[in-house]
Amino acid sequence: MERCIINLGDRSYPIYIGPGLLNQPELLQRHVKGKKVLVVTNTKVAPLYLDRTIAALKHGRFNVEVESVILPDGEKYKDLPTLTQVFDKAIQTHMDRRCTFVALGGGVIGDMCGYAAASYLRGVNFIQIPTTLMAQVDSSVGGKTGVNHPLGKNMIGAFYQPQCVLVDTDTLNTLPDRELASGVAEVIKYGLIRDAKFFEWQEKNLEALLARDPATLAYAVKRSCENKAEVVSLDEREGGVRATLNLGHTFGHAIEAGIGYGGWLHGEAVAAGTVMSADMSLRMGWIDETLFNRALELLKRANLPVSPPDSMNIQTFKSIMAVDKKVADGLLRLILLKGSLGNCVFTGEYDPKALDQTLSAFCKS
Amino acid sequence: MERCIINLGDRSYPIYIGPGLLNQPELLQRHVKGKKVLVVTNTKVAPLYLDRTIAALKHGRFNVEVESVILPDGEKYKDLPTLTQVFDKAIQTHMDRRCTFVALGGGVIGDMCGYAAASYLRGVNFIQIPTTLMAQVDSSVGGKTGVNHPLGKNMIGAFYQPQCVLVDTDTLNTLPDRELASGVAEVIKYGLIRDAKFFEWQEKNLEALLARDPATLAYAVKRSCENKAEVVSLDEREGGVRATLNLGHTFGHAIEAGIGYGGWLHGEAVAAGTVMSADMSLRMGWIDETLFNRALELLKRANLPVSPPDSMNIQTFKSIMAVDKKVADGLLRLILLKGSLGNCVFTGEYDPKALDQTLSAFCKS
């Protein structure tokens, strides 16, 4: 088992990474304080892992009461009305301030369960058990929680850290190929923004990763978590460097909201958004064509889309990006690649014409 | 103008108290960082103070954009669907991370606007401008924010501190008598739980307070804020002593939820709850009859109810109190008076028979 620590003073916590961790009850139990647990999961994950999770939580602990709430699956249910189902269940089952919420699922479940935990009784403990590659390498780590608004992604939420993240890499064995590729988009992101060696490793090992070779998967998850842990420890509330984790996300979020949540997977939208960001960087001369092509090729090899869907037009991009969380005093700030592989900037000081040219190049109207 | 500081390290903030403060734009403006402000208010307060608030925010600042959202008035609208109206407006008007939300109204507006500010883009600045006595002496100070759930009061929310609280005591001139009395219930609470001298002052000055004598009102607000500031600075997240501010609130919340939010004002329910808490303390021999009678008399003189409505029965009390936020591992903890005037305890170690006897004495069935 690998262990990685998010250093945030009295809010620090471990990420446990390895195969079969759901069969090690003591890992979870050491982070459960009270006598009541609410597992939040969805219709896809519940049949696969809910029983095992409940068994791990209750193993040898006869006075711990475990309840569960099973939400509908998919990004389109990441909203306030669905969140209310978690509150309803928590109140009906008398979850108290010492209870623990457990997120069992992908990024949507983790974000919703985390925000529910942040808000229920003004804050209760929670634990992340991510079961998708996307959640394991990115969304379960770092305390960003929330739900979507019809007009913008993750517009409502909280920074709220879990007690621990438990990554059982065996859960990836049941993940559909498309979901696996979606997670790979975030793995590639770490390489592009800050870890050239990791990117080079990916160029060598992508096929083994997609074929779910256990050691390759475990390394990709661990190295991604280490990257994320470093960034989050430096800048928990995204005052600066943390924003760089959003490479491709401004374009990507616009795609997700523009075509309707759930039309594309998050990582698919991020992949197309990453190519658009790289294209803009190239137009401004901030990166060379070789780097652009390496990014493009790796995303393609991962079977990820490298341009937005035909239904996205310039106006849709612009209107949704205008409400992006990174807008400050009317100016949209973007994460753009700059310099050699592994370097990027978070800035509002870019040539707006380059943005227009990129949008024109990737949109039919 | 009086000034009182909530000491919470880098989340410290001032409370400004005095007449005519809404006419001093620099007080508000020094706490507004970005160029966009969203005033959250309701249909009762907007006609009275919205224009003046907007004028104060914009005075001499031509590049500050002020938007507003006017919610329906009353505790029954303190819910997630109504909160959504704030998010809708914020997104439609492109409020960004540097924006400031301003709560202009009573406790319901302050709690909702604060929770919206805590959640919007995972947290933006906010300012409290409380316009009711209840909000000025209690709810606007200390960072408790949230909304009700049909099954329990303030079940969903956040601890989230404002940039400042601006108390213009002139706004109390337009407050209905019943609302004024509701706030007095919390003023009396401070005397009972921790400030015997303040309680004695209230016994001498209650009629002047109810007649809205400006100096008497100003002193009551200031002394209440000082008490709350001390407690909140010691225990921001209610690990211990802060819970004592909830004297009468466990019974009171049960009344509010039991008869339907908005049936009684919050302070009315708290007043009846305070008498029930004092009754229970008396039954256990924790206080003497003289103290019980002094509390009862002062609440009566304030024209506050001193027993729950006839529709509340023992079962309703019990089932709602079972989901109170102060339940821990199945045990309901209560704030009870103990000792001489100005002393109380927050405890689960009370005689459950005394609780049953109090419920029987105050309920018809």
PDB file of C-alpha atoms in Angstrom, chain A residues 13 15 75 78 103 105-112 114-115 126 128-146 153-154 158 160-162 165 167 179 182-183 186-187 189-190 224-225 228 232 242 245 249 266-267, chain B residues 122:
ATOM      1  CA  TYR A  13      -5.128  13.749   5.882  1.00  0.00           C
ATOM      2  CA  ILE A  15      -4.528   9.073   0.855  1.00  0.00           C
ATOM      3  CA  GLU A  75     -23.290  14.435 -13.997  1.00  0.00           C
ATOM      4  CA  LYS A  78     -25.113  16.745  -9.691  1.00  0.00           C
ATOM      5  CA  ALA A 103     -18.558   9.002  -0.593  1.00  0.00           C
ATOM      6  CA  GLY A 105     -18.282   6.389  -6.279  1.00  0.00           C
ATOM      7  CA  GLY A 106     -16.829   8.670  -8.882  1.00  0.00           C
ATOM      8  CA  GLY A 107     -16.294  12.404  -8.995  1.00  0.00           C
ATOM      9  CA  VAL A 108     -19.972  13.327  -8.964  1.00  0.00           C
ATOM     10  CA  ILE A 109     -20.641  11.299  -5.825  1.00  0.00           C
ATOM     11  CA  GLY A 110     -17.489  12.607  -4.134  1.00  0.00           C
ATOM     12  CA  ASP A 111     -18.298  16.239  -4.890  1.00  0.00           C
ATOM     13  CA  MET A 112     -21.919  15.907  -3.783  1.00  0.00           C
ATOM     14  CA  GLY A 114     -18.459  16.268   0.316  1.00  0.00           C
ATOM     15  CA  TYR A 115     -20.692  19.304  -0.075  1.00  0.00           C
ATOM     16  CA  PHE A 126     -16.480  12.570   5.629  1.00  0.00           C
ATOM     17  CA  GLN A 128     -13.721   9.571   0.160  1.00  0.00           C
ATOM     18  CA  ILE A 129     -13.723   6.123  -1.474  1.00  0.00           C
ATOM     19  CA  PRO A 130     -13.245   6.998  -5.150  1.00  0.00           C
ATOM     20  CA  THR A 131     -14.078   4.190  -7.569  1.00  0.00           C
ATOM     21  CA  THR A 132     -13.241   5.841 -10.910  1.00  0.00           C
ATOM     22  CA  LEU A 133      -9.849   6.840 -12.225  1.00  0.00           C
ATOM     23  CA  MET A 134     -11.070  10.446 -12.514  1.00  0.00           C
ATOM     24  CA  ALA A 135     -11.949  10.530  -8.827  1.00  0.00           C
ATOM     25  CA  GLN A 136      -8.820   8.631  -7.741  1.00  0.00           C
ATOM     26  CA  VAL A 137      -6.348  10.894  -9.532  1.00  0.00           C
ATOM     27  CA  ASP A 138      -8.124  14.188  -9.105  1.00  0.00           C
ATOM     28  CA  SER A 139     -11.557  14.973  -7.723  1.00  0.00           C
ATOM     29  CA  SER A 140     -11.445  13.034  -4.448  1.00  0.00           C
ATOM     30  CA  VAL A 141      -8.248  14.791  -3.372  1.00  0.00           C
ATOM     31  CA  GLY A 142      -8.073  18.388  -2.200  1.00  0.00           C
ATOM     32  CA  GLY A 143     -11.449  19.243  -0.716  1.00  0.00           C
ATOM     33  CA  LYS A 144     -13.253  20.845  -3.621  1.00  0.00           C
ATOM     34  CA  THR A 145     -16.890  19.891  -3.256  1.00  0.00           C
ATOM     35  CA  GLY A 146     -20.076  21.133  -4.835  1.00  0.00           C
ATOM     36  CA  LYS A 153     -20.327  23.862 -13.432  1.00  0.00           C
ATOM     37  CA  ASN A 154     -19.466  23.539  -9.740  1.00  0.00           C
ATOM     38  CA  ALA A 158     -17.385  24.476  -0.414  1.00  0.00           C
ATOM     39  CA  TYR A 160     -14.071  20.983   2.726  1.00  0.00           C
ATOM     40  CA  GLN A 161     -11.440  18.360   3.427  1.00  0.00           C
ATOM     41  CA  PRO A 162     -12.140  14.654   4.101  1.00  0.00           C
ATOM     42  CA  VAL A 165      -9.132   9.125   0.887  1.00  0.00           C
ATOM     43  CA  VAL A 167      -8.186   4.346  -3.180  1.00  0.00           C
ATOM     44  CA  GLU A 179     -14.596   6.250 -17.907  1.00  0.00           C
ATOM     45  CA  SER A 182     -11.769  10.210 -18.923  1.00  0.00           C
ATOM     46  CA  GLY A 183      -9.530   9.825 -15.879  1.00  0.00           C
ATOM     47  CA  GLU A 186      -6.388  14.434 -15.733  1.00  0.00           C
ATOM     48  CA  VAL A 187      -3.307  12.226 -15.491  1.00  0.00           C
ATOM     49  CA  LYS A 189      -2.804  17.242 -17.232  1.00  0.00           C
ATOM     50  CA  TYR A 190      -0.350  16.758 -14.345  1.00  0.00           C
ATOM     51  CA  SER A 224      -1.093  12.028  -9.766  1.00  0.00           C
ATOM     52  CA  CYS A 225      -2.027  12.164  -6.084  1.00  0.00           C
ATOM     53  CA  LYS A 228      -2.157  17.144  -6.464  1.00  0.00           C
ATOM     54  CA  VAL A 232      -3.191  21.683  -2.661  1.00  0.00           C
ATOM     55  CA  ARG A 242      -3.975  25.628  -7.431  1.00  0.00           C
ATOM     56  CA  LEU A 245      -4.874  22.238 -11.969  1.00  0.00           C
ATOM     57  CA  HIS A 249     -11.193  23.113 -17.600  1.00  0.00           C
ATOM     58  CA  HIS A 266     -15.776  15.407 -17.536  1.00  0.00           C
ATOM     59  CA  GLY A 267     -12.391  14.126 -18.708  1.00  0.00           C
TER      60      GLY A 267
ATOM     61  CA  ARG B 122     -17.136  27.922  -2.896  1.00  0.00           C
TER      62      ARG B 122
END
